[in-house]
CSV table of C-alpha atoms (C1' of nucleotides) in Angstrom, one decimal:
chain,number,residue,atom,x,y,z
C,12,MET,CA,-14.3,7.9,-7.5
C,13,PRO,CA,-11.1,7.8,-9.6
C,14,ASP,CA,-11.7,5.1,-12.1
C,15,ALA,CA,-8.4,3.6,-13.0
C,16,ALA,CA,-10.4,0.6,-13.8
C,17,GLU,CA,-8.2,-0.3,-16.7
C,18,GLY,CA,-5.3,-2.7,-15.9
C,19,ARG,CA,-6.5,-3.8,-12.5
C,20,PRO,CA,-3.7,-4.4,-10.0
C,21,ALA,CA,-5.0,-7.9,-9.2
C,22,LEU,CA,-4.2,-8.7,-5.6
C,23,ALA,CA,-4.0,-12.4,-6.3
C,24,GLU,CA,-1.1,-11.7,-8.5
C,25,SER,CA,0.9,-9.6,-6.0
C,26,THR,CA,0.5,-12.3,-3.4
C,27,GLY,CA,1.8,-14.9,-5.7
C,28,ILE,CA,-1.2,-17.1,-5.1
C,29,GLY,CA,-2.0,-17.5,-8.7
C,30,ALA,CA,1.5,-18.7,-9.6
C,31,ARG,CA,1.5,-21.0,-6.6
C,32,VAL,CA,-1.7,-22.7,-7.7
C,33,THR,CA,-0.2,-23.1,-11.2
C,34,ALA,CA,2.9,-24.7,-9.7
C,35,LEU,CA,1.0,-27.0,-7.4
C,36,ARG,CA,-1.3,-28.0,-10.2
C,37,SER,CA,1.3,-28.7,-12.8
C,38,ALA,CA,3.4,-30.5,-10.1
C,39,ARG,CA,0.7,-33.1,-10.0
C,40,GLY,CA,0.4,-33.2,-13.8
C,41,LEU,CA,-3.1,-31.8,-13.8
C,42,SER,CA,-4.6,-29.7,-16.5
C,43,LEU,CA,-6.5,-26.5,-15.6
C,44,SER,CA,-9.7,-28.1,-16.8
C,45,GLU,CA,-9.1,-31.2,-14.8
C,46,LEU,CA,-8.4,-29.4,-11.6
C,47,ALA,CA,-11.4,-27.2,-12.1
C,48,ARG,CA,-13.5,-30.3,-12.6
C,49,ARG,CA,-12.2,-31.9,-9.4
C,50,ALA,CA,-12.6,-28.8,-7.4
C,51,GLY,CA,-16.1,-28.3,-8.7
C,52,ILE,CA,-15.5,-24.8,-9.9
C,53,GLY,CA,-15.7,-23.2,-13.3
C,54,LYS,CA,-12.7,-23.2,-15.6
C,55,ALA,CA,-13.1,-19.4,-16.0
C,56,THR,CA,-12.8,-19.1,-12.2
C,57,LEU,CA,-9.6,-21.1,-12.1
C,58,SER,CA,-8.2,-19.5,-15.2
C,59,GLY,CA,-8.7,-16.0,-13.7
C,60,LEU,CA,-7.3,-17.1,-10.4
C,61,GLU,CA,-4.1,-18.4,-11.8
C,62,ALA,CA,-3.7,-15.4,-14.1
C,63,GLY,CA,-4.3,-13.1,-11.2
C,64,THR,CA,-7.1,-11.2,-12.9
C,65,ARG,CA,-9.6,-12.1,-10.3
C,66,ASN,CA,-10.0,-11.6,-6.6
C,67,PRO,CA,-11.0,-15.1,-5.4
C,68,THR,CA,-13.3,-15.8,-2.5
C,69,LEU,CA,-12.4,-18.0,0.4
C,70,GLU,CA,-14.7,-20.6,-0.8
C,71,THR,CA,-12.9,-20.8,-4.2
C,72,LEU,CA,-9.5,-21.1,-2.5
C,73,TYR,CA,-10.8,-23.9,-0.3
C,74,ALA,CA,-12.2,-25.8,-3.2
C,75,VAL,CA,-8.9,-25.6,-5.0
C,76,THR,CA,-6.7,-26.6,-2.1
C,77,SER,CA,-9.0,-29.4,-1.2
C,78,ALA,CA,-8.8,-30.8,-4.7
C,79,LEU,CA,-5.0,-30.6,-4.4
C,80,GLY,CA,-5.2,-32.5,-1.1
C,81,LEU,CA,-3.5,-29.6,0.7
C,82,PRO,CA,-4.5,-27.3,3.6
C,83,LEU,CA,-5.1,-23.6,2.8
C,84,THR,CA,-1.8,-22.7,4.3
C,85,ALA,CA,-0.1,-24.2,1.2
C,86,LEU,CA,-1.5,-21.3,-0.9
C,87,VAL,CA,-0.7,-18.3,1.3
C,88,ALA,CA,2.9,-17.1,1.3
C,89,ALA,CA,5.1,-18.2,4.1
C,90,PRO,CA,5.1,-15.7,6.9
C,91,GLY,CA,7.6,-13.1,5.7
C,92,PRO,CA,10.0,-11.5,8.0
C,93,ILE,CA,8.8,-8.1,9.3
C,94,ARG,CA,11.6,-5.7,9.0
C,95,GLY,CA,11.9,-3.1,11.7
C,96,SER,CA,14.6,-0.5,11.4
C,97,ALA,CA,16.9,-2.9,13.1
C,98,ALA,CA,15.2,-6.1,14.2
C,99,GLU,CA,13.9,-8.8,12.0
C,100,MET,CA,10.9,-10.6,13.3
C,101,ALA,CA,9.1,-13.6,11.7
C,102,LEU,CA,5.7,-14.7,12.9
C,103,LEU,CA,5.8,-18.4,13.6
C,104,ARG,CA,2.4,-19.1,15.0
C,105,VAL,CA,-0.8,-17.6,16.4
C,106,PHE,CA,-2.6,-19.3,19.2
C,107,ASP,CA,-6.2,-18.4,20.2
C,108,ASP,CA,-6.5,-20.0,23.6
C,109,GLY,CA,-10.0,-18.9,24.7
C,110,PRO,CA,-9.7,-15.6,26.4
C,111,VAL,CA,-6.1,-15.0,25.4
C,112,THR,CA,-4.3,-14.7,22.1
C,113,TYR,CA,-0.6,-15.4,21.7
C,114,GLU,CA,1.7,-14.5,18.9
C,115,LEU,CA,5.0,-16.3,18.7
C,116,TYR,CA,7.8,-14.6,16.8
C,117,ARG,CA,11.4,-15.5,16.1
C,118,MET,CA,13.5,-12.4,16.6
C,119,HIS,CA,16.9,-11.6,15.1
C,120,LEU,CA,18.8,-8.5,16.3
C,121,PRO,CA,22.2,-7.6,14.8
C,122,ALA,CA,24.9,-6.9,17.3
C,123,GLY,CA,24.7,-3.4,18.6
C,124,ALA,CA,21.3,-2.7,17.0
C,125,THR,CA,18.4,-1.0,18.9
C,126,GLN,CA,14.8,-1.3,18.1
C,127,THR,CA,11.9,0.5,19.8
C,128,SER,CA,8.2,-0.3,19.7
C,129,PRO,CA,5.2,1.8,20.7
C,130,ALA,CA,2.9,0.9,23.6
C,131,HIS,CA,0.4,-1.9,23.0
C,132,HIS,CA,-3.0,-2.1,24.5
C,133,ALA,CA,-3.4,-2.4,28.3
C,134,GLY,CA,-2.8,-5.9,29.7
C,135,VAL,CA,-0.5,-7.0,26.9
C,136,THR,CA,2.7,-8.6,28.0
C,137,GLU,CA,5.8,-9.7,26.1
C,138,HIS,CA,8.0,-12.7,26.9
C,139,VAL,CA,11.4,-13.3,25.5
C,140,THR,CA,13.6,-16.3,25.6
C,141,VAL,CA,17.2,-15.6,24.4
C,142,PHE,CA,19.0,-18.3,22.5
C,143,ALA,CA,22.2,-16.3,21.6
C,144,GLY,CA,23.7,-13.0,22.4
C,145,VAL,CA,22.8,-10.6,25.2
C,146,LEU,CA,19.5,-8.8,25.0
C,147,ARG,CA,18.5,-5.6,26.8
C,148,SER,CA,14.8,-5.2,26.5
C,149,GLY,CA,11.7,-4.0,28.2
C,150,PRO,CA,10.2,-0.6,29.1
C,151,LEU,CA,12.5,2.2,27.9
C,152,ASP,CA,12.9,3.6,31.3
C,153,ARG,CA,13.6,0.3,33.1
C,154,PRO,CA,15.1,-2.3,30.7
C,155,LEU,CA,15.9,-5.8,31.6
C,156,ARG,CA,18.8,-8.0,30.5
C,157,ALA,CA,18.9,-11.6,29.4
C,158,GLY,CA,21.7,-13.9,28.1
C,159,PRO,CA,21.6,-17.2,26.3
C,160,GLY,CA,19.0,-19.5,27.9
C,161,GLU,CA,17.5,-16.8,30.0
C,162,HIS,CA,14.0,-15.4,29.9
C,163,VAL,CA,12.5,-12.0,30.6
C,164,GLU,CA,9.1,-10.5,30.4
C,165,TRP,CA,7.5,-7.1,30.9
C,166,PRO,CA,4.2,-5.3,30.5
C,167,ALA,CA,4.0,-3.9,26.9
C,168,ASP,CA,1.4,-1.3,27.4
C,169,VAL,CA,4.2,1.3,27.5
C,170,PRO,CA,6.8,2.1,24.9
C,171,HIS,CA,9.5,-0.5,25.0
C,172,GLY,CA,12.6,-1.6,23.1
C,173,TYR,CA,15.1,-4.3,22.3
C,174,GLU,CA,18.9,-3.9,22.1
C,175,ALA,CA,21.6,-6.4,21.3
C,176,GLU,CA,24.3,-5.8,23.8
C,177,GLY,CA,27.8,-7.0,23.3
C,178,PRO,CA,29.5,-8.3,20.2
C,179,ALA,CA,27.1,-11.0,19.2
C,180,ASP,CA,23.8,-11.0,17.3
C,181,VAL,CA,20.8,-11.8,19.4
C,182,GLU,CA,18.5,-14.7,18.5
C,183,ALA,CA,15.4,-15.0,20.6
C,184,ALA,CA,11.8,-16.1,20.7
C,185,LEU,CA,9.3,-13.4,21.4
C,186,LEU,CA,5.9,-14.3,22.7
C,187,ILE,CA,3.3,-11.5,22.8
C,188,ARG,CA,0.3,-12.2,25.0
C,189,TYR,CA,-2.9,-10.4,24.4
C,190,PRO,CA,-5.6,-11.0,27.1
C,191,HIS,CA,-9.0,-10.3,25.7
C,192,PRO,CA,-10.9,-7.5,27.3
C,193,PRO,CA,-13.6,-8.5,29.8
C,194,SER,CA,-16.6,-9.9,28.0
C,195,PRO,CA,-19.5,-7.9,29.6
P,27,MET,CA,-1.4,-39.2,0.8
P,28,PRO,CA,-2.7,-36.1,-0.9
P,29,ASP,CA,-4.6,-37.7,-3.8
P,30,ALA,CA,-8.2,-38.4,-3.3
P,31,ALA,CA,-10.5,-36.2,-5.4
P,32,GLU,CA,-12.5,-35.9,-2.2
P,33,GLY,CA,-13.8,-32.3,-2.4
P,34,ARG,CA,-15.3,-31.4,0.9
P,35,PRO,CA,-17.7,-28.5,0.9
P,36,ALA,CA,-15.8,-26.3,3.3
P,37,LEU,CA,-17.8,-23.3,4.2
P,38,ALA,CA,-16.4,-20.0,5.4
P,39,GLU,CA,-17.8,-20.5,8.9
P,40,SER,CA,-16.4,-24.0,9.5
P,41,THR,CA,-12.9,-22.6,9.0
P,42,GLY,CA,-13.1,-20.5,12.2
P,43,ILE,CA,-11.6,-17.5,10.3
P,44,GLY,CA,-14.4,-15.3,11.6
P,45,ALA,CA,-13.7,-16.2,15.2
P,46,ARG,CA,-10.0,-15.8,14.7
P,47,VAL,CA,-10.4,-12.3,13.3
P,48,THR,CA,-12.6,-11.4,16.3
P,49,ALA,CA,-9.9,-12.8,18.7
P,50,LEU,CA,-7.1,-11.0,17.0
P,51,ARG,CA,-9.1,-7.8,16.9
P,52,SER,CA,-10.2,-7.7,20.5
P,53,ALA,CA,-6.7,-8.8,21.5
P,54,ARG,CA,-5.6,-5.4,20.3
P,55,GLY,CA,-8.4,-3.6,21.9
P,56,LEU,CA,-9.9,-2.5,18.6
P,57,SER,CA,-13.6,-2.1,18.0
P,58,LEU,CA,-15.1,-3.5,14.9
P,59,SER,CA,-15.7,-0.1,13.5
P,60,GLU,CA,-12.2,1.0,14.2
P,61,LEU,CA,-10.6,-2.1,12.5
P,62,ALA,CA,-12.9,-1.6,9.5
P,63,ARG,CA,-11.8,2.0,9.2
P,64,ARG,CA,-8.1,1.1,9.4
P,65,ALA,CA,-8.5,-1.7,6.9
P,66,GLY,CA,-10.4,0.5,4.6
P,67,ILE,CA,-13.4,-1.8,4.3
P,68,GLY,CA,-17.0,-1.4,5.1
P,69,LYS,CA,-18.3,-2.2,8.6
P,70,ALA,CA,-20.9,-4.5,7.0
P,71,THR,CA,-18.1,-6.5,5.4
P,72,LEU,CA,-16.2,-7.0,8.6
P,73,SER,CA,-19.3,-7.7,10.6
P,74,GLY,CA,-20.4,-10.4,8.1
P,75,LEU,CA,-16.9,-11.8,8.0
P,76,GLU,CA,-16.6,-12.2,11.7
P,77,ALA,CA,-20.1,-13.6,12.0
P,78,GLY,CA,-19.3,-16.1,9.2
P,79,THR,CA,-22.3,-15.1,7.2
P,80,ARG,CA,-20.2,-14.0,4.2
P,81,ASN,CA,-17.7,-15.6,2.0
P,82,PRO,CA,-14.9,-13.0,1.9
P,83,THR,CA,-12.6,-12.3,-1.0
P,84,LEU,CA,-8.9,-12.5,-0.8
P,85,GLU,CA,-8.7,-8.8,-1.0
P,86,THR,CA,-10.8,-8.4,2.1
P,87,LEU,CA,-8.8,-10.9,4.1
P,88,TYR,CA,-5.6,-9.2,3.1
P,89,ALA,CA,-6.9,-5.8,4.1
P,90,VAL,CA,-7.9,-7.1,7.5
P,91,THR,CA,-4.6,-8.9,8.2
P,92,SER,CA,-2.6,-5.9,7.1
P,93,ALA,CA,-4.5,-3.6,9.4
P,94,LEU,CA,-3.7,-6.1,12.2
P,95,GLY,CA,0.0,-6.0,11.3
P,96,LEU,CA,0.0,-9.7,10.5
P,97,PRO,CA,0.7,-11.9,7.5
P,98,LEU,CA,-2.2,-13.7,5.9
P,99,THR,CA,-1.1,-17.0,7.4
P,100,ALA,CA,-2.3,-15.7,10.8
P,101,LEU,CA,-5.8,-16.2,9.6
P,102,VAL,CA,-5.8,-19.6,8.1
P,103,ALA,CA,-5.8,-22.5,10.4
P,104,ALA,CA,-2.6,-24.2,11.2
P,105,PRO,CA,-1.9,-27.1,8.9
P,106,GLY,CA,-4.0,-29.9,10.2
P,107,PRO,CA,-2.9,-33.5,10.3
P,108,ILE,CA,-4.0,-35.5,7.3
P,109,ARG,CA,-5.3,-38.9,8.5
P,110,GLY,CA,-4.7,-41.8,6.3
P,111,SER,CA,-6.0,-45.2,7.3
P,112,ALA,CA,-2.9,-45.6,9.4
P,113,ALA,CA,-0.4,-42.8,9.0
P,114,GLU,CA,-0.8,-39.3,10.2
P,115,MET,CA,0.9,-36.6,8.1
P,116,ALA,CA,1.1,-32.9,8.7
P,117,LEU,CA,2.1,-30.6,5.9
P,118,LEU,CA,4.9,-28.4,7.3
P,119,ARG,CA,5.8,-26.3,4.3
P,120,VAL,CA,5.5,-26.0,0.5
P,121,PHE,CA,8.5,-24.8,-1.5
P,122,ASP,CA,8.1,-23.5,-5.1
P,123,ASP,CA,11.7,-23.5,-6.3
P,124,GLY,CA,11.4,-22.6,-9.9
P,125,PRO,CA,10.8,-25.7,-11.9
P,126,VAL,CA,10.3,-27.9,-8.9
P,127,THR,CA,7.8,-28.0,-6.1
P,128,TYR,CA,8.6,-29.6,-2.8
P,129,GLU,CA,6.1,-30.5,0.0
P,130,LEU,CA,7.6,-31.3,3.4
P,131,TYR,CA,5.5,-33.5,5.7
P,132,ARG,CA,6.0,-34.8,9.2
P,133,MET,CA,4.9,-38.4,9.3
P,134,HIS,CA,3.8,-40.4,12.3
P,135,LEU,CA,3.2,-44.2,11.8
P,136,PRO,CA,2.0,-46.3,14.8
P,137,ALA,CA,4.0,-49.5,15.4
P,138,GLY,CA,3.0,-52.2,13.0
P,139,ALA,CA,0.8,-50.0,10.9
P,140,THR,CA,0.9,-50.1,7.1
P,141,GLN,CA,-0.1,-47.3,4.8
P,142,THR,CA,-0.3,-47.5,1.0
P,143,SER,CA,-0.5,-44.7,-1.5
P,144,PRO,CA,-1.4,-44.7,-5.2
P,145,ALA,CA,1.1,-43.7,-7.9
P,146,HIS,CA,1.9,-40.1,-8.4
P,147,HIS,CA,2.7,-38.4,-11.7
P,148,ALA,CA,5.8,-39.4,-13.6
P,149,GLY,CA,9.0,-37.9,-12.2
P,150,VAL,CA,7.8,-37.5,-8.7
P,151,THR,CA,10.1,-38.8,-6.0
P,152,GLU,CA,9.7,-39.2,-2.3
P,153,HIS,CA,12.5,-38.8,0.3
P,154,VAL,CA,12.2,-39.9,3.9
P,155,THR,CA,14.4,-39.2,6.9
P,156,VAL,CA,13.6,-41.4,9.8
P,157,PHE,CA,13.9,-40.0,13.3
P,158,ALA,CA,12.5,-42.9,15.4
P,159,GLY,CA,11.5,-46.5,14.7
P,160,VAL,CA,12.2,-48.6,11.7
P,161,LEU,CA,10.4,-47.8,8.5
P,162,ARG,CA,9.9,-50.0,5.5
P,163,SER,CA,8.8,-48.0,2.6
P,164,GLY,CA,9.0,-47.5,-1.2
P,165,PRO,CA,7.5,-49.3,-4.2
P,166,LEU,CA,5.3,-52.1,-3.0
P,167,ASP,CA,7.3,-54.7,-4.9
P,168,ARG,CA,10.7,-53.5,-3.8
P,169,PRO,CA,10.5,-51.7,-0.4
P,170,LEU,CA,13.4,-50.2,1.3
P,171,ARG,CA,14.3,-50.1,5.0
P,172,ALA,CA,15.5,-47.2,7.2
P,173,GLY,CA,16.2,-46.9,10.9
P,174,PRO,CA,16.7,-43.8,13.0
P,175,GLY,CA,18.9,-41.2,11.3
P,176,GLU,CA,18.8,-43.0,8.0
P,177,HIS,CA,17.4,-41.7,4.7
P,178,VAL,CA,15.7,-43.4,1.8
P,179,GLU,CA,14.2,-42.3,-1.4
P,180,TRP,CA,12.3,-43.8,-4.3
P,181,PRO,CA,10.4,-42.9,-7.4
P,182,ALA,CA,6.8,-42.3,-6.5
P,183,ASP,CA,5.2,-42.8,-9.9
P,184,VAL,CA,4.2,-46.3,-8.9
P,185,PRO,CA,2.1,-47.5,-6.0
P,186,HIS,CA,4.1,-47.3,-2.8
P,187,GLY,CA,3.7,-47.7,0.9
P,188,TYR,CA,4.9,-47.2,4.4
P,189,GLU,CA,5.2,-49.7,7.2
P,190,ALA,CA,6.4,-49.3,10.8
P,191,GLU,CA,8.5,-52.4,11.4
P,192,GLY,CA,9.4,-53.5,14.9
P,193,PRO,CA,7.9,-52.5,18.2
P,194,ALA,CA,8.3,-48.7,18.0
P,195,ASP,CA,6.3,-46.0,16.3
P,196,VAL,CA,7.9,-44.4,13.3
P,197,GLU,CA,8.6,-40.6,13.3
P,198,ALA,CA,9.9,-39.3,10.0
P,199,ALA,CA,10.1,-36.4,7.7
P,200,LEU,CA,8.7,-37.0,4.2
P,201,LEU,CA,9.7,-34.7,1.3
P,202,ILE,CA,7.8,-35.1,-1.9
P,203,ARG,CA,9.5,-33.7,-5.0
P,204,TYR,CA,7.3,-32.7,-7.9
P,205,PRO,CA,9.4,-31.7,-11.0
P,206,HIS,CA,7.3,-29.5,-13.3
P,207,PRO,CA,6.6,-30.8,-16.7
P,208,PRO,CA,8.7,-29.2,-19.5
P,209,SER,CA,7.2,-25.9,-20.5
P,210,PRO,CA,5.3,-26.1,-23.9
B,21,DC,C1',-33.6,14.9,31.3
B,22,DC,C1',-31.9,15.1,26.6
B,23,DG,C1',-28.2,15.1,23.2
B,24,DC,C1',-24.1,13.3,21.4
B,25,DG,C1',-20.7,10.0,20.0
B,26,DG,C1',-19.4,5.3,19.3
B,27,DC,C1',-20.8,0.6,19.1
B,28,DG,C1',-22.4,-3.6,16.1
B,29,DT,C1',-26.2,-4.9,12.9
B,30,DT,C1',-29.2,-4.5,9.0
B,31,DC,C1',-30.9,-2.6,4.6
B,32,DC,C1',-29.9,-1.5,-0.1
B,33,DG,C1',-27.9,-0.2,-4.7
B,34,DT,C1',-23.6,-1.0,-7.0
B,35,DT,C1',-19.8,-3.8,-8.2
B,36,DT,C1',-17.9,-8.1,-9.4
B,37,DA,C1',-16.8,-13.1,-8.8
B,38,DC,C1',-19.2,-16.9,-10.1
B,39,DG,C1',-20.2,-21.1,-13.6
B,40,DG,C1',-21.9,-22.4,-18.3
B,41,DA,C1',-21.2,-22.0,-22.9
B,42,DA,C1',-19.0,-20.3,-26.3
B,43,DC,C1',-14.3,-19.6,-28.8
B,44,DG,C1',-9.7,-20.5,-31.2
B,45,DG,C1',-5.6,-23.5,-30.9
B,46,DT,C1',-3.2,-28.0,-30.7
B,47,DG,C1',-2.1,-33.0,-30.9
B,48,DC,C1',-3.5,-37.4,-32.6
B,49,DG,C1',-5.7,-41.3,-34.9
B,50,DA,C1',-8.4,-42.6,-38.9
J,17,DT,C1',-6.7,-34.4,-44.9
J,18,DC,C1',-10.3,-34.6,-41.8
J,19,DG,C1',-12.5,-35.2,-37.5
J,20,DC,C1',-12.3,-35.2,-32.6
J,21,DA,C1',-11.0,-34.6,-27.9
J,22,DC,C1',-9.0,-31.7,-25.0
J,23,DC,C1',-6.6,-27.6,-23.8
J,24,DG,C1',-6.8,-22.6,-21.8
J,25,DT,C1',-9.2,-18.1,-22.7
J,26,DT,C1',-13.2,-15.1,-23.3
J,27,DC,C1',-18.1,-13.8,-23.2
J,28,DC,C1',-22.1,-13.2,-20.5
J,29,DG,C1',-26.2,-13.6,-17.3
J,30,DT,C1',-26.8,-14.4,-12.5
J,31,DA,C1',-25.7,-14.6,-7.7
J,32,DA,C1',-23.6,-12.5,-4.0
J,33,DA,C1',-19.8,-9.6,-1.7
J,34,DC,C1',-18.9,-5.0,-1.5
J,35,DG,C1',-19.3,-0.1,0.9
J,36,DG,C1',-22.4,3.7,2.5
J,37,DA,C1',-26.2,4.9,5.0
J,38,DA,C1',-29.4,3.9,7.7
J,39,DC,C1',-31.0,1.5,12.3
J,40,DG,C1',-31.3,0.5,17.6
J,41,DC,C1',-28.5,0.4,21.6
J,42,DC,C1',-25.6,2.0,25.2
J,43,DG,C1',-22.5,5.2,28.2
J,44,DC,C1',-21.5,9.7,29.3
J,45,DG,C1',-21.6,14.8,29.8
J,46,DG,C1',-24.3,19.0,29.9
DNA sequence: CCGCGGCGTTCCGTTTACGGAACGGTGCGA
DNA sequence: TCGCACCGTTCCGTAAACGGAACGCCGCGG
């Protein structure tokens, strides 16, 4: 195995989690030693975490956020926009409702832009509510159209696409529904 | 308010992250082996992660979410409400804007309820915008009053409190501003 | 019938994140 | 000036998370 084990990339650094811990800690006027004490972890652990030279475990992250009085979400970066070639989608929430998983996105599509997406797994459906602009979307061979306030849906187990018709950008909410495969 | 040094031993299993990974994976029709392959991690690692018998590192979690095409936030539970003795506050977002950290909460205070909070560090201020009800809040010895649509703020480096005046519950947005101490 | 490929789990040696104890640096009161 | 308390970093032995290679199981095709 190629041992580039010199200056380790340090994932915690690239995600900004280390810097965020430092910010949240100093915002409360806590020293590193004091936070480590309250969190019940070693100073070495917290030092390495903030510096980004370690790869912390979930347990460590929980200990830190608990000591700060915050949920774990406070440490992970806000859901960044996912840039397609044309569309910009930001994941708002994930719901795990028993046998079905939903993912709710906010979609922004510049006027005239077209975005295609490969087929998902069988049974997956997409549901769009348009807030602004006119959206043409659905299976590539049989697209649907929706204006402001309207709602469309289609099976997403075939290649599909999104297109902003007309002169205005499209703002919409996209809900992807993933039914779980039969349990047996 | 986020203060108590109450460190709760939160284990990897109680967070439901394992179950969430299983849900998101099966939602996409992926086998455990397949996801492990795409994520570039061992099957043993993913198996233990989903079963909750391991304490995954940040790197592992990141590899899994990336392979699922999701941000890391998709794995951590939605910010849960923080129950004070009376108030219920849910952290909506954390902003790290250079030398200042902001925490944005949604606050719900039942009619007649009173909630106090110990002093924060010097320089910290709280800003409240009331949506419904009448809120009496601020330093305990010199409280302020705000009705629907109004906004109040006060230095939070002294003990302060919140009280829902009148017959209606209070719904409000609370922004806590933590200026970072001057760099050494 | 047997073989083959894929599944999820378990075993095991290696890697590494962990906390405690050191370290040097700094501010402050005696 | 000296202690002394605390800071954040580094060292180091131990615990455990890691990936690879087994394992047993099942469905399917020859």
